[in-house]
Amino acid sequence: MSTVAERLAGVRQRVEQAARRARRDPATITLVAVSKKHPAEAIREAYAAGQRDFGENYAQELAEKRTELGDLKELRWHFIGALQSNKAKVLVPGTVLVHAIDRASVAEALARRATAAGLTCDALLEVNVGAEASKAGVSIAGVPELLTQCAAWPGLRVTGLMCIPPAVEDPEQVRPFFRRLRTLRDDLQPRFPLLTQLSMGMTHDFEIAIEEGATYIRVGTAIFGAREPARE
Ligand SMILES: *Cc1c(COP(=O)(O)O)cnc(C)c1O
């Protein structure tokens, strides 16, 4: 059995290799260690090995771990799950980036909460790149309208796009979806200059995501090991 620190080192090495292949500076890629369903101790282990960005899917779980790990002063929390409007107050303040806004009501709740706290909340829009009925995310066609709505609210800064592509056996098959997210960002950037970030790539496919321009990759299993399937 390898340790969290060893697995983390392996992931970092793969990130660097993928960046090199793509002629990218590895420093432009933030590894978000997805710690959902793993205990606070595992997060401490990763933190001790130099990891600073952590991702959680459930607002309550994030809040509990944030309290428990409050002594880790440099730790940055990312919220990568589906967000309900009534959870905005759990996330702001105390979250560096909300990755998966998929509707105006959630964006507005975050914006209101941030404004009330005298803060700006950074967020990404989740795009349903595979047009899957089972998946969250705004449709590709709906992105400009949602961006326009978000731009009207002080307190919220949408800095990029996020996706979870369709599940496939061969990671090569997700490449077109990652590429689509990147071209969408590139096409929208003249109108929305804040739009610079791409959150894409997980354990299965993060190297391909890096080759296609990911600036955040969200990796859980490769760092922390398998989660209990029953609690997924
Ligand atoms: C769980 C999760 C991840 C990490 O998945 P792994 O396959 O364990 O790397 C990344 N992004 C989101 C949105 C997730 O829910």
mmCIF file of C-alpha atoms and ligand atoms in Angstrom:
data_model
loop_
_atom_site.group_PDB
_atom_site.id
_atom_site.type_symbol
_atom_site.label_atom_id
_atom_site.label_comp_id
_atom_site.label_asym_id
_atom_site.label_seq_id
_atom_site.Cartn_x
_atom_site.Cartn_y
_atom_site.Cartn_z
ATOM 1 C CA MET A 1 0.000 0.000 0.000
ATOM 2 C CA SER A 2 1.372 3.376 -0.918
ATOM 3 C CA THR A 3 0.789 6.426 1.227
ATOM 4 C CA VAL A 4 -1.118 9.578 0.351
ATOM 5 C CA ALA A 5 2.215 11.404 0.063
ATOM 6 C CA GLU A 6 3.558 8.818 -2.388
ATOM 7 C CA ARG A 7 0.433 8.846 -4.512
ATOM 8 C CA LEU A 8 0.425 12.622 -4.513
ATOM 9 C CA ALA A 9 4.020 12.665 -5.718
ATOM 10 C CA GLY A 10 3.048 10.284 -8.517
ATOM 11 C CA VAL A 11 0.152 12.497 -9.597
ATOM 12 C CA ARG A 12 2.344 15.605 -9.534
ATOM 13 C CA GLN A 13 4.874 13.871 -11.730
ATOM 14 C CA ARG A 14 2.169 12.912 -14.218
ATOM 15 C CA VAL A 15 0.882 16.503 -14.207
ATOM 16 C CA GLU A 16 4.348 17.763 -15.058
ATOM 17 C CA GLN A 17 4.832 15.230 -17.816
ATOM 18 C CA ALA A 18 1.463 16.047 -19.384
ATOM 19 C CA ALA A 19 2.220 19.773 -19.156
ATOM 20 C CA ARG A 20 5.560 19.247 -20.830
ATOM 21 C CA ARG A 21 3.960 17.258 -23.660
ATOM 22 C CA ALA A 22 1.543 20.145 -24.185
ATOM 23 C CA ARG A 23 4.345 22.732 -23.914
ATOM 24 C CA ARG A 24 2.617 24.271 -20.920
ATOM 25 C CA ASP A 25 4.068 25.627 -17.686
ATOM 26 C CA PRO A 26 2.983 23.184 -14.920
ATOM 27 C CA ALA A 27 2.572 26.198 -12.621
ATOM 28 C CA THR A 28 -0.504 27.198 -14.646
ATOM 29 C CA ILE A 29 -2.291 24.015 -13.562
ATOM 30 C CA THR A 30 -3.792 23.775 -10.079
ATOM 31 C CA LEU A 31 -4.234 20.281 -8.707
ATOM 32 C CA VAL A 32 -7.381 20.154 -6.595
ATOM 33 C CA ALA A 33 -7.233 17.092 -4.341
ATOM 34 C CA VAL A 34 -10.795 15.793 -4.084
ATOM 35 C CA SER A 35 -11.167 14.642 -0.495
ATOM 36 C CA LYS A 36 -14.897 13.864 -0.385
ATOM 37 C CA LYS A 37 -15.711 10.822 1.749
ATOM 38 C CA HIS A 38 -12.169 10.696 3.071
ATOM 39 C CA PRO A 39 -11.361 11.594 6.671
ATOM 40 C CA ALA A 40 -9.713 14.792 7.823
ATOM 41 C CA GLU A 41 -6.583 12.762 8.642
ATOM 42 C CA ALA A 42 -6.044 11.974 4.964
ATOM 43 C CA ILE A 43 -6.256 15.695 4.201
ATOM 44 C CA ARG A 44 -3.651 16.391 6.882
ATOM 45 C CA GLU A 45 -1.368 13.856 5.263
ATOM 46 C CA ALA A 46 -1.698 15.497 1.871
ATOM 47 C CA TYR A 47 -1.238 18.949 3.398
ATOM 48 C CA ALA A 48 1.946 17.799 5.114
ATOM 49 C CA ALA A 49 3.154 16.696 1.675
ATOM 50 C CA GLY A 50 2.617 20.204 0.342
ATOM 51 C CA GLN A 51 -0.900 19.984 -1.107
ATOM 52 C CA ARG A 52 -2.943 23.157 -0.516
ATOM 53 C CA ASP A 53 -6.073 22.967 -2.714
ATOM 54 C CA PHE A 54 -8.818 20.542 -1.694
ATOM 55 C CA GLY A 55 -12.216 19.869 -3.229
ATOM 56 C CA GLU A 56 -15.444 18.726 -1.597
ATOM 57 C CA ASN A 57 -18.839 17.892 -3.108
ATOM 58 C CA TYR A 58 -21.152 18.390 -0.170
ATOM 59 C CA ALA A 59 -21.450 21.750 1.560
ATOM 60 C CA GLN A 60 -22.007 20.215 4.980
ATOM 61 C CA GLU A 61 -19.013 17.904 4.688
ATOM 62 C CA LEU A 62 -16.864 20.833 3.568
ATOM 63 C CA ALA A 63 -18.011 22.925 6.531
ATOM 64 C CA GLU A 64 -17.241 20.157 9.028
ATOM 65 C CA LYS A 65 -13.773 19.534 7.627
ATOM 66 C CA ARG A 66 -13.061 23.255 7.414
ATOM 67 C CA THR A 67 -13.748 23.538 11.139
ATOM 68 C CA GLU A 68 -11.778 20.432 12.006
ATOM 69 C CA LEU A 69 -8.798 21.535 9.907
ATOM 70 C CA GLY A 70 -8.912 25.197 10.830
ATOM 71 C CA ASP A 71 -5.297 25.060 12.007
ATOM 72 C CA LEU A 72 -4.072 24.415 8.443
ATOM 73 C CA LYS A 73 -3.852 28.086 7.583
ATOM 74 C CA GLU A 74 -2.822 27.772 3.941
ATOM 75 C CA LEU A 75 -5.499 25.258 2.989
ATOM 76 C CA ARG A 76 -7.820 26.417 0.179
ATOM 77 C CA TRP A 77 -11.273 24.843 -0.141
ATOM 78 C CA HIS A 78 -12.939 24.337 -3.505
ATOM 79 C CA PHE A 79 -16.583 23.417 -3.764
ATOM 80 C CA ILE A 80 -16.988 21.113 -6.762
ATOM 81 C CA GLY A 81 -20.460 19.640 -6.176
ATOM 82 C CA ALA A 82 -24.000 20.575 -7.130
ATOM 83 C CA LEU A 83 -24.980 23.599 -5.112
ATOM 84 C CA GLN A 84 -28.354 24.519 -3.694
ATOM 85 C CA SER A 85 -29.124 28.165 -3.117
ATOM 86 C CA ASN A 86 -29.729 27.653 0.604
ATOM 87 C CA LYS A 87 -26.142 26.401 1.019
ATOM 88 C CA ALA A 88 -24.543 29.632 -0.202
ATOM 89 C CA LYS A 89 -24.082 30.807 3.372
ATOM 90 C CA VAL A 90 -22.096 27.677 4.205
ATOM 91 C CA LEU A 91 -19.651 28.377 1.386
ATOM 92 C CA VAL A 92 -19.167 32.149 1.593
ATOM 93 C CA PRO A 93 -16.835 33.019 3.204
ATOM 94 C CA GLY A 94 -14.428 30.109 3.375
ATOM 95 C CA THR A 95 -14.311 28.759 -0.183
ATOM 96 C CA VAL A 96 -11.756 29.909 -2.719
ATOM 97 C CA LEU A 97 -13.720 28.766 -5.786
ATOM 98 C CA VAL A 98 -17.172 27.335 -6.511
ATOM 99 C CA HIS A 99 -16.709 25.128 -9.573
ATOM 100 C CA ALA A 100 -20.174 24.151 -10.653
ATOM 101 C CA ILE A 101 -22.768 26.896 -10.996
ATOM 102 C CA ASP A 102 -25.445 25.675 -13.371
ATOM 103 C CA ARG A 103 -28.320 28.100 -12.966
ATOM 104 C CA ALA A 104 -29.063 31.728 -12.283
ATOM 105 C CA SER A 105 -30.755 31.149 -8.933
ATOM 106 C CA VAL A 106 -27.635 29.577 -7.456
ATOM 107 C CA ALA A 107 -25.400 32.285 -8.911
ATOM 108 C CA GLU A 108 -27.645 34.951 -7.439
ATOM 109 C CA ALA A 109 -27.667 33.321 -4.004
ATOM 110 C CA LEU A 110 -23.863 33.241 -3.976
ATOM 111 C CA ALA A 111 -23.665 36.824 -5.196
ATOM 112 C CA ARG A 112 -26.070 38.059 -2.513
ATOM 113 C CA ARG A 113 -24.265 36.203 0.203
ATOM 114 C CA ALA A 114 -20.862 37.502 -0.911
ATOM 115 C CA THR A 115 -22.124 41.074 -1.178
ATOM 116 C CA ALA A 116 -23.600 40.864 2.318
ATOM 117 C CA ALA A 117 -20.230 39.634 3.608
ATOM 118 C CA GLY A 118 -18.365 42.386 1.752
ATOM 119 C CA LEU A 119 -16.639 39.816 -0.437
ATOM 120 C CA THR A 120 -16.397 38.660 -4.008
ATOM 121 C CA CYS A 121 -17.061 35.003 -4.721
ATOM 122 C CA ASP A 122 -15.132 33.421 -7.601
ATOM 123 C CA ALA A 123 -17.017 30.760 -9.510
ATOM 124 C CA LEU A 124 -17.074 28.680 -12.684
ATOM 125 C CA LEU A 125 -20.069 27.631 -14.774
ATOM 126 C CA GLU A 126 -20.627 23.913 -15.196
ATOM 127 C CA VAL A 127 -21.297 23.106 -18.839
ATOM 128 C CA ASN A 128 -23.082 19.926 -19.896
ATOM 129 C CA VAL A 129 -20.670 19.307 -22.762
ATOM 130 C CA GLY A 130 -22.109 15.894 -23.607
ATOM 131 C CA ALA A 131 -25.725 17.155 -23.577
ATOM 132 C CA GLU A 132 -26.548 14.299 -21.216
ATOM 133 C CA ALA A 133 -30.026 14.259 -19.701
ATOM 134 C CA SER A 134 -28.638 12.730 -16.500
ATOM 135 C CA LYS A 135 -26.032 15.440 -15.941
ATOM 136 C CA ALA A 136 -26.148 18.838 -14.335
ATOM 137 C CA GLY A 137 -24.743 21.840 -16.112
ATOM 138 C CA VAL A 138 -25.954 24.519 -18.446
ATOM 139 C CA SER A 139 -26.189 23.629 -22.135
ATOM 140 C CA ILE A 140 -23.484 24.948 -24.431
ATOM 141 C CA ALA A 141 -26.053 27.226 -26.058
ATOM 142 C CA GLY A 142 -27.164 28.554 -22.686
ATOM 143 C CA VAL A 143 -23.732 29.657 -21.469
ATOM 144 C CA PRO A 144 -23.713 33.232 -22.888
ATOM 145 C CA GLU A 145 -27.059 34.063 -21.295
ATOM 146 C CA LEU A 146 -26.044 32.752 -17.887
ATOM 147 C CA LEU A 147 -22.731 34.616 -18.109
ATOM 148 C CA THR A 148 -24.604 37.812 -18.917
ATOM 149 C CA GLN A 149 -26.881 37.311 -15.910
ATOM 150 C CA CYS A 150 -23.927 36.621 -13.625
ATOM 151 C CA ALA A 151 -22.066 39.697 -14.844
ATOM 152 C CA ALA A 152 -24.892 41.865 -13.526
ATOM 153 C CA TRP A 153 -24.329 40.844 -9.906
ATOM 154 C CA PRO A 154 -21.572 42.465 -7.952
ATOM 155 C CA GLY A 155 -20.201 39.967 -5.478
ATOM 156 C CA LEU A 156 -19.800 37.240 -8.093
ATOM 157 C CA ARG A 157 -16.936 36.808 -10.544
ATOM 158 C CA VAL A 158 -17.248 34.034 -13.088
ATOM 159 C CA THR A 159 -13.676 33.248 -14.057
ATOM 160 C CA GLY A 160 -14.138 30.164 -16.211
ATOM 161 C CA LEU A 161 -15.935 26.972 -17.192
ATOM 162 C CA MET A 162 -16.073 23.469 -15.751
ATOM 163 C CA CYS A 163 -17.252 20.137 -17.129
ATOM 164 C CA ILE A 164 -17.714 16.476 -16.291
ATOM 165 C CA PRO A 165 -17.688 14.719 -19.669
ATOM 166 C CA PRO A 166 -19.602 11.511 -20.404
ATOM 167 C CA ALA A 167 -18.171 8.390 -18.719
ATOM 168 C CA VAL A 168 -16.222 6.327 -21.236
ATOM 169 C CA GLU A 169 -13.794 3.428 -21.078
ATOM 170 C CA ASP A 170 -11.028 4.970 -23.110
ATOM 171 C CA PRO A 171 -9.968 8.414 -21.844
ATOM 172 C CA GLU A 172 -9.055 9.395 -25.405
ATOM 173 C CA GLN A 173 -12.787 9.529 -26.112
ATOM 174 C CA VAL A 174 -13.234 12.463 -23.744
ATOM 175 C CA ARG A 175 -10.721 14.609 -25.571
ATOM 176 C CA PRO A 176 -13.320 16.188 -27.926
ATOM 177 C CA PHE A 177 -15.412 17.252 -24.913
ATOM 178 C CA PHE A 178 -12.471 18.923 -23.214
ATOM 179 C CA ARG A 179 -11.568 20.582 -26.479
ATOM 180 C CA ARG A 180 -15.144 21.810 -26.844
ATOM 181 C CA LEU A 181 -15.018 23.444 -23.403
ATOM 182 C CA ARG A 182 -11.781 25.168 -24.310
ATOM 183 C CA THR A 183 -13.057 26.517 -27.633
ATOM 184 C CA LEU A 184 -16.222 27.690 -25.893
ATOM 185 C CA ARG A 185 -14.110 29.662 -23.425
ATOM 186 C CA ASP A 186 -11.922 31.023 -26.217
ATOM 187 C CA ASP A 187 -14.969 32.083 -28.242
ATOM 188 C CA LEU A 188 -16.558 33.859 -25.260
ATOM 189 C CA GLN A 189 -13.432 35.537 -23.931
ATOM 190 C CA PRO A 190 -13.691 38.674 -26.110
ATOM 191 C CA ARG A 191 -17.119 39.378 -24.580
ATOM 192 C CA PHE A 192 -16.281 38.074 -21.097
ATOM 193 C CA PRO A 193 -12.621 38.895 -20.447
ATOM 194 C CA LEU A 194 -12.655 37.356 -16.947
ATOM 195 C CA LEU A 195 -13.218 33.943 -18.499
ATOM 196 C CA THR A 196 -9.764 32.373 -18.297
ATOM 197 C CA GLN A 197 -10.073 29.142 -16.288
ATOM 198 C CA LEU A 198 -10.984 25.582 -17.289
ATOM 199 C CA SER A 199 -11.784 23.029 -14.564
ATOM 200 C CA MET A 200 -11.672 19.628 -16.236
ATOM 201 C CA GLY A 201 -10.060 16.237 -15.766
ATOM 202 C CA MET A 202 -10.335 13.661 -12.973
ATOM 203 C CA THR A 203 -8.333 10.547 -12.022
ATOM 204 C CA HIS A 204 -9.336 8.779 -15.219
ATOM 205 C CA ASP A 205 -8.489 11.531 -17.674
ATOM 206 C CA PHE A 206 -6.567 14.424 -16.112
ATOM 207 C CA GLU A 207 -3.582 14.086 -18.436
ATOM 208 C CA ILE A 208 -5.767 14.513 -21.484
ATOM 209 C CA ALA A 209 -7.481 17.479 -19.815
ATOM 210 C CA ILE A 210 -4.072 19.090 -19.274
ATOM 211 C CA GLU A 211 -3.178 18.533 -22.919
ATOM 212 C CA GLU A 212 -6.441 20.276 -23.819
ATOM 213 C CA GLY A 213 -5.836 23.290 -21.593
ATOM 214 C CA ALA A 214 -7.166 22.524 -18.094
ATOM 215 C CA THR A 215 -6.141 25.079 -15.473
ATOM 216 C CA TYR A 216 -7.761 23.146 -12.613
ATOM 217 C CA ILE A 217 -7.811 19.361 -12.452
ATOM 218 C CA ARG A 218 -9.921 17.618 -9.805
ATOM 219 C CA VAL A 219 -8.299 14.382 -8.697
ATOM 220 C CA GLY A 220 -9.588 12.168 -5.885
ATOM 221 C CA THR A 221 -9.001 8.436 -6.283
ATOM 222 C CA ALA A 222 -5.428 8.693 -7.583
ATOM 223 C CA ILE A 223 -4.462 10.578 -4.408
ATOM 224 C CA PHE A 224 -6.671 9.198 -1.641
ATOM 225 C CA GLY A 225 -7.567 5.757 -2.988
ATOM 226 C CA ALA A 226 -11.035 4.381 -3.639
ATOM 227 C CA ARG A 227 -14.071 5.802 -1.906
ATOM 228 C CA GLU A 228 -16.704 3.522 -0.448
ATOM 229 C CA PRO A 229 -18.975 2.866 -3.416
ATOM 230 C CA ALA A 230 -22.104 2.580 -1.290
ATOM 231 C CA ARG A 231 -21.716 6.131 -0.098
ATOM 232 C CA GLU A 232 -21.010 7.705 -3.475
HETATM 233 C C1 LIG B 1 -15.540 12.951 -7.146
HETATM 234 C C2 LIG B 1 -15.268 14.027 -8.139
HETATM 235 C C3 LIG B 1 -13.996 14.187 -8.691
HETATM 236 C C4 LIG B 1 -12.822 13.262 -8.418
HETATM 237 O O1 LIG B 1 -13.033 12.031 -9.026
HETATM 238 P P1 LIG B 1 -11.871 10.895 -9.085
HETATM 239 O O2 LIG B 1 -12.297 10.043 -10.199
HETATM 240 O O3 LIG B 1 -11.887 10.208 -7.771
HETATM 241 O O4 LIG B 1 -10.598 11.580 -9.356
HETATM 242 C C5 LIG B 1 -13.808 15.259 -9.551
HETATM 243 N N1 LIG B 1 -14.794 16.113 -9.855
HETATM 244 C C6 LIG B 1 -16.036 15.978 -9.348
HETATM 245 C C7 LIG B 1 -17.082 16.957 -9.716
HETATM 246 C C8 LIG B 1 -16.303 14.922 -8.488
HETATM 247 O O5 LIG B 1 -17.558 14.784 -8.016
#
